[in-house]
Short mmCIF file of C-alpha atoms in Angstrom, two decimals:
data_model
loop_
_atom_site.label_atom_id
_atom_site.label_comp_id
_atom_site.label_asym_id
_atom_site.label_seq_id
_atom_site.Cartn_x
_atom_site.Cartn_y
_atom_site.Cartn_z
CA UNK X 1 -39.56 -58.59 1.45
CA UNK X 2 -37.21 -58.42 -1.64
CA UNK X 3 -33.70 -57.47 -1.49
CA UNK X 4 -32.80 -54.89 -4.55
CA UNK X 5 -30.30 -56.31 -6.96
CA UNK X 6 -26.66 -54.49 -6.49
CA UNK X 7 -25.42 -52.08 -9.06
CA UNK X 8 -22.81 -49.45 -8.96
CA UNK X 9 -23.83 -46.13 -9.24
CA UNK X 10 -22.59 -44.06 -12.34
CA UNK X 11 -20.25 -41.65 -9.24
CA UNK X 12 -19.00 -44.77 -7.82
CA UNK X 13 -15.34 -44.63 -8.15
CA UNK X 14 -13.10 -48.41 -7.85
CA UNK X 15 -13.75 -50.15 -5.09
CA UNK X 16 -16.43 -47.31 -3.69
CA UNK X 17 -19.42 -48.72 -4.79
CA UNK X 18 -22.03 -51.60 -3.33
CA UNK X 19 -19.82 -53.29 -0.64
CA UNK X 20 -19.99 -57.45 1.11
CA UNK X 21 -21.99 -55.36 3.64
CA UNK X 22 -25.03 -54.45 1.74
CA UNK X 23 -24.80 -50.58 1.46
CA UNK X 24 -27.54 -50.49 -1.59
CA UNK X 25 -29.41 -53.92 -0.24
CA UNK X 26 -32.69 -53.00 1.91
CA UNK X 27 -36.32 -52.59 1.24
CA UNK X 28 -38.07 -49.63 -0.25
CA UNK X 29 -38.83 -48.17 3.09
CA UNK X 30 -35.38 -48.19 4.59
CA UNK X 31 -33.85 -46.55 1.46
CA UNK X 32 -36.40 -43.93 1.68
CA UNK X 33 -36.17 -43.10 5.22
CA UNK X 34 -32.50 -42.88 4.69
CA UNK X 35 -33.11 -40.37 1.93
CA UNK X 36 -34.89 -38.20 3.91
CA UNK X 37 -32.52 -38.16 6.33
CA UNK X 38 -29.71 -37.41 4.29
CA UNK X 39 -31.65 -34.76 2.39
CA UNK X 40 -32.33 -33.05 6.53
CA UNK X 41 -28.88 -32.88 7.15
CA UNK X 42 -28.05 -31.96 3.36
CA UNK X 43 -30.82 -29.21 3.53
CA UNK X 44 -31.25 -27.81 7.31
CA UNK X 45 -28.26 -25.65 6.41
CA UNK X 46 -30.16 -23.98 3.67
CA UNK X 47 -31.63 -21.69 6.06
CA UNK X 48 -28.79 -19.48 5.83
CA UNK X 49 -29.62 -18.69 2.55
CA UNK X 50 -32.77 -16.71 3.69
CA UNK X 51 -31.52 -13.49 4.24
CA UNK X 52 -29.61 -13.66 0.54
CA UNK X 53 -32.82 -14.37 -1.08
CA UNK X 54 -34.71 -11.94 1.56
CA UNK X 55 -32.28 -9.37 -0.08
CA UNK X 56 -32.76 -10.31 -3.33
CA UNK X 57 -36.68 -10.12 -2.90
CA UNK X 58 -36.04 -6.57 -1.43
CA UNK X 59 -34.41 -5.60 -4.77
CA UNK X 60 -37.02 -7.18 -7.05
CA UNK X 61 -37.51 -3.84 -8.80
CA UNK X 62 -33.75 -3.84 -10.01
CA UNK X 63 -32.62 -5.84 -12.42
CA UNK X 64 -29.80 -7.82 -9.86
CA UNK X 65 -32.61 -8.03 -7.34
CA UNK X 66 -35.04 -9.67 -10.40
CA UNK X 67 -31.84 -12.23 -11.52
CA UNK X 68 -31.10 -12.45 -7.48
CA UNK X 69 -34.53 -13.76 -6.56
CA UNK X 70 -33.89 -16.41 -9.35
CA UNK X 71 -30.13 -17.11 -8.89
CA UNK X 72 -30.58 -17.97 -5.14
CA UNK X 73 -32.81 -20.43 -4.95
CA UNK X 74 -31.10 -22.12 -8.11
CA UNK X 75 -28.24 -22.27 -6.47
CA UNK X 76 -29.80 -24.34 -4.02
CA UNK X 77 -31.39 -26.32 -5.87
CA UNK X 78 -28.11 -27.41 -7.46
CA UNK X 79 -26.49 -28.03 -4.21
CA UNK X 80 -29.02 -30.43 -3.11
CA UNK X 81 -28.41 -31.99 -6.55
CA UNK X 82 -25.13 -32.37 -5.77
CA UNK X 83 -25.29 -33.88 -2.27
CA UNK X 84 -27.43 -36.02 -3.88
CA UNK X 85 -25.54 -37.22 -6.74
CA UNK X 86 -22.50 -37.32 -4.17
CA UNK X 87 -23.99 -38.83 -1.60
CA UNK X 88 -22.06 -42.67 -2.42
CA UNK X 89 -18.94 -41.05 -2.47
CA UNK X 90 -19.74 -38.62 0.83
CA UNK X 91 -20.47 -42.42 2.61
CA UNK X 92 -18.41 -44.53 1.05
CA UNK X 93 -14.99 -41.89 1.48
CA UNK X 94 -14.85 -43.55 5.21
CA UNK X 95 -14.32 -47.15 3.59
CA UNK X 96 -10.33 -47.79 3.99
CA UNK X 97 -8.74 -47.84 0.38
CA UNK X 98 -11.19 -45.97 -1.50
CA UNK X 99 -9.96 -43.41 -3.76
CA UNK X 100 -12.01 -40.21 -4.06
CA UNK X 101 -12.66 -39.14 -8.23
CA UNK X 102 -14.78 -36.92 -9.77
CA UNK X 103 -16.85 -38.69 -13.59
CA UNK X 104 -17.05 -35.60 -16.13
CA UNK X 105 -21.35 -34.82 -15.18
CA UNK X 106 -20.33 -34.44 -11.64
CA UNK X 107 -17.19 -31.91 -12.22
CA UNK X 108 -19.83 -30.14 -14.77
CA UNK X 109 -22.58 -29.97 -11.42
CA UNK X 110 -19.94 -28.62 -9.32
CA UNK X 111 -18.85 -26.01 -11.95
CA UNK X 112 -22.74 -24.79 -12.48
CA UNK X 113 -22.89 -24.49 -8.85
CA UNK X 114 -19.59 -22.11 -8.58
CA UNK X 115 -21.33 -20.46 -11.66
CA UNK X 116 -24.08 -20.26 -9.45
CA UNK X 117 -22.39 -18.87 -6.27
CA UNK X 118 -20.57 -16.08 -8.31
CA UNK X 119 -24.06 -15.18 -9.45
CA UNK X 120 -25.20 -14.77 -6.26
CA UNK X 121 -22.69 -12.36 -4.95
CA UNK X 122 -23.06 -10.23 -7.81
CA UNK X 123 -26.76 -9.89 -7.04
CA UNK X 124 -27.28 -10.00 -3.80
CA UNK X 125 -23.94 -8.49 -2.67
CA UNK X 126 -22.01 -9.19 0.83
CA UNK X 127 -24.89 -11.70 2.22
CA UNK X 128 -24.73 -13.49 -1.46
CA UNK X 129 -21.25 -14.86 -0.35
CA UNK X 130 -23.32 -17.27 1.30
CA UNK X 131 -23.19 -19.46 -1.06
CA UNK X 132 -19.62 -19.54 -1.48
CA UNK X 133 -19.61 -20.83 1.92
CA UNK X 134 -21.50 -23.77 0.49
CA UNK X 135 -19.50 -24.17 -2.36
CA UNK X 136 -16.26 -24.24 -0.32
CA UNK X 137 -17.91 -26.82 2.05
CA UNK X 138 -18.83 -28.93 -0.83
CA UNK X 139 -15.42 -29.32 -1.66
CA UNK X 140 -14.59 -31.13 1.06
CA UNK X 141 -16.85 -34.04 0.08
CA UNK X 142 -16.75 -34.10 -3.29
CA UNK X 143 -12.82 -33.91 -3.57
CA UNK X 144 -9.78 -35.40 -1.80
CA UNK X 145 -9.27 -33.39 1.66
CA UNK X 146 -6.13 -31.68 0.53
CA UNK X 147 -8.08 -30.28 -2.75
CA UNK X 148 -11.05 -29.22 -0.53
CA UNK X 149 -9.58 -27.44 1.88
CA UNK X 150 -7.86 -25.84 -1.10
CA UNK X 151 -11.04 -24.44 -2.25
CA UNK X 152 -11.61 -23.38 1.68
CA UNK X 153 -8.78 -21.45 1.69
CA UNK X 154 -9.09 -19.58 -2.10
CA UNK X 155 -12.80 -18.80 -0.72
CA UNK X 156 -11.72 -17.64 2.64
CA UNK X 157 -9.09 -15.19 0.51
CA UNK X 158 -11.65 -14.03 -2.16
CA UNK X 159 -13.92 -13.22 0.78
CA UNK X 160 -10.53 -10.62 2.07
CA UNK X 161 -10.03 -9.31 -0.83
CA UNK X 162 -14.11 -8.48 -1.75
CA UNK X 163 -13.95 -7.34 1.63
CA UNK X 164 -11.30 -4.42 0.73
CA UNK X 165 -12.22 -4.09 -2.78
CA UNK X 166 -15.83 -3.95 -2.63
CA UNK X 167 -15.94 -1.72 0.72
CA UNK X 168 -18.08 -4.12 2.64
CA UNK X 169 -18.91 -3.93 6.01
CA UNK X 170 -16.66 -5.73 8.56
CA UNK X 171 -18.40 -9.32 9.15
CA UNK X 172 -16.53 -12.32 10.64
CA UNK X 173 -19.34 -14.56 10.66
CA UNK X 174 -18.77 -15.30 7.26
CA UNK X 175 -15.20 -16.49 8.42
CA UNK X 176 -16.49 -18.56 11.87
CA UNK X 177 -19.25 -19.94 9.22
CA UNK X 178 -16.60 -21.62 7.12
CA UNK X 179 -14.30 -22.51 9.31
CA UNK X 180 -16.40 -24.74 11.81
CA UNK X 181 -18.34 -26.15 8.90
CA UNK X 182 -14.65 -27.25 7.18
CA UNK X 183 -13.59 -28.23 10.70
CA UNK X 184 -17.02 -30.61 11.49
CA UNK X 185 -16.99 -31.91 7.85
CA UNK X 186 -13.24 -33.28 8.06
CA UNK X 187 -14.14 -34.14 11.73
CA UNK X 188 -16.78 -36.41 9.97
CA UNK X 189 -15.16 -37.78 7.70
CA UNK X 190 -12.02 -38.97 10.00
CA UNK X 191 -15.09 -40.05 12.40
CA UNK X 192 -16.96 -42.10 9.89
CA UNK X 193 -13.56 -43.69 8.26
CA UNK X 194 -12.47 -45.03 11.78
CA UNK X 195 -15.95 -46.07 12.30
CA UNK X 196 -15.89 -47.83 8.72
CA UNK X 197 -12.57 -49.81 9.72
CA UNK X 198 -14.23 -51.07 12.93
CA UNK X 199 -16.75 -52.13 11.12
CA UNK X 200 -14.57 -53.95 8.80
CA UNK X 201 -12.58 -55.48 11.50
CA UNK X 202 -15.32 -56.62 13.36
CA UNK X 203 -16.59 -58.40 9.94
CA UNK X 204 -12.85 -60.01 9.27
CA UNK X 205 -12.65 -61.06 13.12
CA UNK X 206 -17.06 -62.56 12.45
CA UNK X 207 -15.49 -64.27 8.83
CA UNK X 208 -12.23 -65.75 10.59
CA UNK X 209 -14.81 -67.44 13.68
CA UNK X 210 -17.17 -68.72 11.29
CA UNK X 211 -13.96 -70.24 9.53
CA UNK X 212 -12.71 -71.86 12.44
CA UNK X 213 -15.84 -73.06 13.12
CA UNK X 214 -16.03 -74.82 9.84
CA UNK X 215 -12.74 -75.77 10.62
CA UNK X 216 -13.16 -77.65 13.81
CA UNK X 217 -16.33 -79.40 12.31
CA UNK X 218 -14.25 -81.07 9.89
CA UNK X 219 -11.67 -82.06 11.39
CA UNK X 220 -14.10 -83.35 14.33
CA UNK X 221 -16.66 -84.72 12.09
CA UNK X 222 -13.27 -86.37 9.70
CA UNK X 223 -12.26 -87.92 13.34
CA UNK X 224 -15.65 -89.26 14.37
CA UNK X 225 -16.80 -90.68 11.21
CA UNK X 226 -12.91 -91.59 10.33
CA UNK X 227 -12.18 -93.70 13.37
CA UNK X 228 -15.93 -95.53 13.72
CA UNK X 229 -16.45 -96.52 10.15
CA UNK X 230 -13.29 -98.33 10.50
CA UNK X 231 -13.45 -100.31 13.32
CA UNK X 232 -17.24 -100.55 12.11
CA UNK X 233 -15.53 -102.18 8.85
CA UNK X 234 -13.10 -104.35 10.64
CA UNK X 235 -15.96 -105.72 12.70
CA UNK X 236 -17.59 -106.64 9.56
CA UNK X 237 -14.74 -108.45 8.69
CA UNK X 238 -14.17 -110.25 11.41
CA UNK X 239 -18.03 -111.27 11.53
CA UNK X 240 -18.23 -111.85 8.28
CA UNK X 241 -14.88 -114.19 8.60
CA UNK X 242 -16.69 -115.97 11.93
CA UNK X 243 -19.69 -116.70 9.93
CA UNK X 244 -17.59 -118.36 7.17
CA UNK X 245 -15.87 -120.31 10.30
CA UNK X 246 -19.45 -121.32 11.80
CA UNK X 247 -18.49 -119.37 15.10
CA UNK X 248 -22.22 -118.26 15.21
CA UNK X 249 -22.17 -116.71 18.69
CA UNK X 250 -19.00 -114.83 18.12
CA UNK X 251 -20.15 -113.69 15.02
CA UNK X 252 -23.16 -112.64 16.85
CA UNK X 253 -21.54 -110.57 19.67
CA UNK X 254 -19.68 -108.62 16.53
CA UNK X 255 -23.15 -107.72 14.49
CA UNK X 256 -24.13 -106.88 18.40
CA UNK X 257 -20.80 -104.83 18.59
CA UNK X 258 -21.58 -103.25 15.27
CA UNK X 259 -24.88 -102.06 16.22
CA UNK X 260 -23.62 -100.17 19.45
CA UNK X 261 -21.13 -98.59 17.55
CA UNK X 262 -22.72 -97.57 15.08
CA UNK X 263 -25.37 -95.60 17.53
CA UNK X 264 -22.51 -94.23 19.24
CA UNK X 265 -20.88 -92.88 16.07
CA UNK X 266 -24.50 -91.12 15.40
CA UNK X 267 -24.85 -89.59 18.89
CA UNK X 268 -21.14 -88.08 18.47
CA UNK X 269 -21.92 -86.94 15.17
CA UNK X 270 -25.02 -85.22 16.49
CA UNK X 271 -22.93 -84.03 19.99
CA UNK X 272 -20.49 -82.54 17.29
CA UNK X 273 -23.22 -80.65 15.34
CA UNK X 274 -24.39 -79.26 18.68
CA UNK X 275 -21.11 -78.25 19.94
CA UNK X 276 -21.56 -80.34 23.22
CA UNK X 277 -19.18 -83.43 22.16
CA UNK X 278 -16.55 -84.58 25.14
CA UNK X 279 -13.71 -86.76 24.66
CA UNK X 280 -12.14 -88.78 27.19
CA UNK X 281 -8.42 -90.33 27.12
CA UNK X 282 -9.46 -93.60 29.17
CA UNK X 283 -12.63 -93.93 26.85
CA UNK X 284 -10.03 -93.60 23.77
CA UNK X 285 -7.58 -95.94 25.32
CA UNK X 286 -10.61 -98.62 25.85
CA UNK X 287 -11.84 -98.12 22.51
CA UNK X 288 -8.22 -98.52 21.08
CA UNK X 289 -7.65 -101.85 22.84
CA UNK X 290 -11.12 -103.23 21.91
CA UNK X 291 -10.58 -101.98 18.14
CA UNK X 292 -7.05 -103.24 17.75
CA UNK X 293 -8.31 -106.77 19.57
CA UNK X 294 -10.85 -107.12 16.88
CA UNK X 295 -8.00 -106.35 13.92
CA UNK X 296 -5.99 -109.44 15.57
CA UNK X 297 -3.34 -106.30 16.87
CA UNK X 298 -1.98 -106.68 19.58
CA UNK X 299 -2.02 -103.23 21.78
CA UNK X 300 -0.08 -102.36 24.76
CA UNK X 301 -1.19 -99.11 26.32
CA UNK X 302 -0.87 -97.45 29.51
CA UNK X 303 -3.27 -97.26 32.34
CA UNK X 304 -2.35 -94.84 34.56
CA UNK X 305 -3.49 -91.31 33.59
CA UNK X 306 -3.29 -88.83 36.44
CA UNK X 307 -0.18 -87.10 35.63
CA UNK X 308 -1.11 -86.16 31.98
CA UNK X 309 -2.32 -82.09 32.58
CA UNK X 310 -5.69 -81.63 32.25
CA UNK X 311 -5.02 -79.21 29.40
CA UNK X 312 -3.87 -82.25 27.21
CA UNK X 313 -6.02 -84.71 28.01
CA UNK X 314 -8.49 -83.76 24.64
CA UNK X 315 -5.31 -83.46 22.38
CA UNK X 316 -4.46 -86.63 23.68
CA UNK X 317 -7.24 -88.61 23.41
CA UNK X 318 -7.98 -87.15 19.59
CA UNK X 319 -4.11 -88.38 18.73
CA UNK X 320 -4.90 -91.52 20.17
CA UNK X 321 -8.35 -91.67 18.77
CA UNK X 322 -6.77 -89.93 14.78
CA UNK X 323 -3.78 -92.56 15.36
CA UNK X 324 -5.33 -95.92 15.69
CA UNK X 325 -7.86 -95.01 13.14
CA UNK X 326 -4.39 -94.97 10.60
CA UNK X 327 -2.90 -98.24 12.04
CA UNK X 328 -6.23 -99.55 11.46
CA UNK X 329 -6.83 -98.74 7.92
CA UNK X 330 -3.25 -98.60 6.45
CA UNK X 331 -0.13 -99.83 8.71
CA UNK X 332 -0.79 -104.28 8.50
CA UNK X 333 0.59 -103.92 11.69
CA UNK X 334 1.10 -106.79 14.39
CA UNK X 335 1.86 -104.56 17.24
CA UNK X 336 1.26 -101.16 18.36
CA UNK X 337 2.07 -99.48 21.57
CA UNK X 338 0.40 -96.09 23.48
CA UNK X 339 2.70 -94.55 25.72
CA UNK X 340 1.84 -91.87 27.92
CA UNK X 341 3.86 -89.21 29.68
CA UNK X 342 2.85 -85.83 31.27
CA UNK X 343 3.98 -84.03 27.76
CA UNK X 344 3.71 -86.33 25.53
CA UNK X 345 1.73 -89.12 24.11
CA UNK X 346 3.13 -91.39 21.06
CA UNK X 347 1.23 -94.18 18.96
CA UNK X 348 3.82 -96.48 17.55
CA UNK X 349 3.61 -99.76 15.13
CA UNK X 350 5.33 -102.08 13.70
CA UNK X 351 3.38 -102.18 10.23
CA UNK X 352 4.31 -100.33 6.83
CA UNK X 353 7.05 -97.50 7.41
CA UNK X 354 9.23 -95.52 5.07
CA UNK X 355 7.53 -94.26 1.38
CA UNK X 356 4.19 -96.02 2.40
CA UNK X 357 2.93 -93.42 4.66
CA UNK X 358 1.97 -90.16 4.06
CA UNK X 359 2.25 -88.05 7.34
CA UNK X 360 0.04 -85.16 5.46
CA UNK X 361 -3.64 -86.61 5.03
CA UNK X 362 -6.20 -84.85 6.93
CA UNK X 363 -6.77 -86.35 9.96
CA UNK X 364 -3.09 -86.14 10.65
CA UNK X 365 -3.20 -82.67 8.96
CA UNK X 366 -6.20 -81.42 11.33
CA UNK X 367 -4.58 -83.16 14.17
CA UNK X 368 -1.40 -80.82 13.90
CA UNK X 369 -4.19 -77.68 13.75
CA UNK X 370 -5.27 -79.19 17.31
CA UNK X 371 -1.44 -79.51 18.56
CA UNK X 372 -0.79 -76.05 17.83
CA UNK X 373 -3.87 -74.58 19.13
CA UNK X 374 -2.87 -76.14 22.10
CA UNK X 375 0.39 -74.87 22.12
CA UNK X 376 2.06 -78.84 21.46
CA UNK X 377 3.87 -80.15 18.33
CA UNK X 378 2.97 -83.17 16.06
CA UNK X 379 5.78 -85.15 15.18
CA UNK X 380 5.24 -88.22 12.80
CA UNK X 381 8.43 -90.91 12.17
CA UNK X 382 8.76 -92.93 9.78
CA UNK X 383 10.82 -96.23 10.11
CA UNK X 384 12.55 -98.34 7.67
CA UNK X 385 11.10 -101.16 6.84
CA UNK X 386 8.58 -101.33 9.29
CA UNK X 387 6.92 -98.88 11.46
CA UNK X 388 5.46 -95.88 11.96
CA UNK X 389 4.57 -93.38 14.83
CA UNK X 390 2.71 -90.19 16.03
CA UNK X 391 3.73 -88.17 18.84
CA UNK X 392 2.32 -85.02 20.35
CA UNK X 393 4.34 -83.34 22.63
CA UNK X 394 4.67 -79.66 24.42
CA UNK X 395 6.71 -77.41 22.89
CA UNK X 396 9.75 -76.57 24.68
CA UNK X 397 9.28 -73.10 25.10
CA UNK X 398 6.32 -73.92 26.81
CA UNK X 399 7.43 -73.54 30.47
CA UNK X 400 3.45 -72.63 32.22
CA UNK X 401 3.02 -75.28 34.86
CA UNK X 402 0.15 -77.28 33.75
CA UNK X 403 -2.31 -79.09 36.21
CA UNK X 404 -2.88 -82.53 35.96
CA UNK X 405 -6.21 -84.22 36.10
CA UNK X 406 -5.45 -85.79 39.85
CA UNK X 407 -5.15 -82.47 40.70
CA UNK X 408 -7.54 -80.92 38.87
CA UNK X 409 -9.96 -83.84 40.90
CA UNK X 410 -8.74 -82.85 43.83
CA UNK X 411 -8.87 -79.09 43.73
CA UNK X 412 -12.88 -77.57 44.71
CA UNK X 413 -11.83 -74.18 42.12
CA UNK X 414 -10.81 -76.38 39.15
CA UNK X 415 -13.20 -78.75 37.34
CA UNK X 416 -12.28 -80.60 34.10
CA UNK X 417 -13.89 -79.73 30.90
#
């Protein structure tokens, strides 16, 4: 199945034409079954040009009945022409923003058919007023609404006054006629431009979750691979520096180390991928201590974690996991401390402070995205000469009373996630 190429049609006015959506994409069949349907609802109404041409027929010896019988059906023929030619601008009116205009042919089709229409009341008489009806109607979705009901009204008028002037009989259906098929049209197309805006809300709201999506896989993939591949690297090191030391069994327990990290770092890059990834505070914490031991830092960091809420408990463990990933790679630290408290959780070191840090790079960057979708702050400080530190706390308009994971344990309705 091949999807046709898009290309605006020569009616298409800015910004009416092939939409993000695909209105012109589709096989051969669809666009052909859509076709027909448009030409049914285009054409069923046709039927109420019968009794003009039945008239016109019924005067075939005359010459009005002779141009009748040939004026009718061209008139008809032009109309479905003009739906036709229309038909972009009759579905794509409903998109929000799009302006309604008329190219030169078009204004020339719709002229021939009031050429047409006039033709057929002078012919066929009263019932040939028909296809003023249809002319008027066409107005409404060829032009802007306030010009077609314009047109509406004139025809509704000339229909009063050919009423007096030309003694016809007294018939309001030609009146009901027009008037419930201006009323469903505009109905329509008020119907179909709210549908349209759903539509295009629902697509925004589908754009901004595939966003986010993307979102969250970088920053989780930029803290997974981020933190790993560095203590991976300072594990090297260290080996590498035990080797040159002939500590062969220490060196040995690193390369050891090395390989079990390394396997964990894949199975949380795949857990990512899948969506299924937990984080743990005490697993960060351990993993902290362990890394920092290997980097000859020593780390000081809490070990009590009940009161932290159990709605904090991932932002904390991603700060703690984002943080020591920087003191790893940049600070030259000799001591860093974890402190934990039930709204806030800070990573502090003594290492490079002041113009040597950038608190902006994207782990810190995509850790502030996870404070605030968590309704915390990120606050980074900068110390001169030495030291640095990351805090992320609750705001302090944040007043909800937040369980915390001793609780959360405790209770049989609430289960951590």
């Amino acid at each position: 199945m091949t999807t046709e190429k898009q290309r605006p049609h020569p009616g298409d006015p800015p910004g009416c034409g092939p939409d993000r959506h695909g209105a012109r994409t589709g096989d051969a069949h669809e666009r052909r079954g859509s076709l027909a349907v448009m030409f049914f609802w285009g054409g069923i109404w046709l039927f109420w040009m019968i009794q003009p041409f039945v008239d016109a027929v019924q005067r075939i010896d005359t010459p009005r009945g002779m141009l009748g019988v040939l004026v009718v059906p061209a008139f008809c023929v032009v109309y479905l022409w003009h739906f036709y030619a229309r038909r972009e601008i009759f579905i794509q009116a409903a998109r929000p923003g799009c302006r309604m205009t008329l190219p030169a042919w078009d204004l020339l089709r719709y002229g021939l058919m009031g050429l047409l229409a006039v033709a057929c009341v002078v012919t066929v008489g009263q019932n040939g007023y028909t296809a003023a009806v249809f002319f008027a109607l066409s107005a409404l979705w060829t032009f802007t609404p306030l010009v077609g009901w314009g047109v509406v009204v004139a025809v509704a008028l000339g229909y009063m006054v050919l009423w007096q002037a030309a003694d016809w009989r007294q018939d309001w259906s030609m009146f009901v006629g027009l008037g419930f098929g201006a009323l469903a049209i505009t109905v329509g197309r008020v119907a179909g431009r709210r549908q349209r805006q759903l539509q295009e809300s629902q697509q925004v709201n589908a754009e901004l979750m595939v966003q986010q999506e993307r979102n969250r896989m970088a920053r989780d993939l930029h803290d997974i691979l981020g933190h790993s591949l560095t203590v991976i690297t300072v594990k090297a090191e260290l080996a590498g520096r035990l080797l040159d030391a002939d500590a062969t069994e220490r060196a040995r327990a690193e390369v050891a180390d090395l390989e079990t990290l390394s396997r964990t770092a894949l199975a949380d890059v795949r857990r990512a991928v899948e969506g299924y990834r937990e984080i743990s505070l005490s697993g960060e914490l351990t993993r902290a201590r362990e890394a920092l031991a290997a980097a000859g830092i020593e780390a000081r960091t809490p070990t009590a974690l009940d009161q932290v809420p159990a709605d904090l408990v991932e932002l904390f463990a991603w700060t703690v996991r984002e943080s020591v990933t920087n003191v790893l790679r940049h600070s030259r630290a000799q001591h860093c401390v974890i402190t934990v408290t039930p709204r806030a959780l800070t990573v502090a070191d003594d290492g490079v402070g002041g113009p040597e840090v950038s608190p902006s790079g994207n782990g810190l960057r995509g850790l502030r995205e996870r404070a605030n979708a968590s309704g915390a702050v990120l606050i980074t400080k900068s110390e001169m000469p030495h030291g640095f530190s990351v805090t992320v706390a609750v705001r302090e308009d944040e007043h909800v009373t937040r369980p915390t994971t001793a609780q959360v344990a405790r209770s049989p309705e609430v289960r951590p996630t």
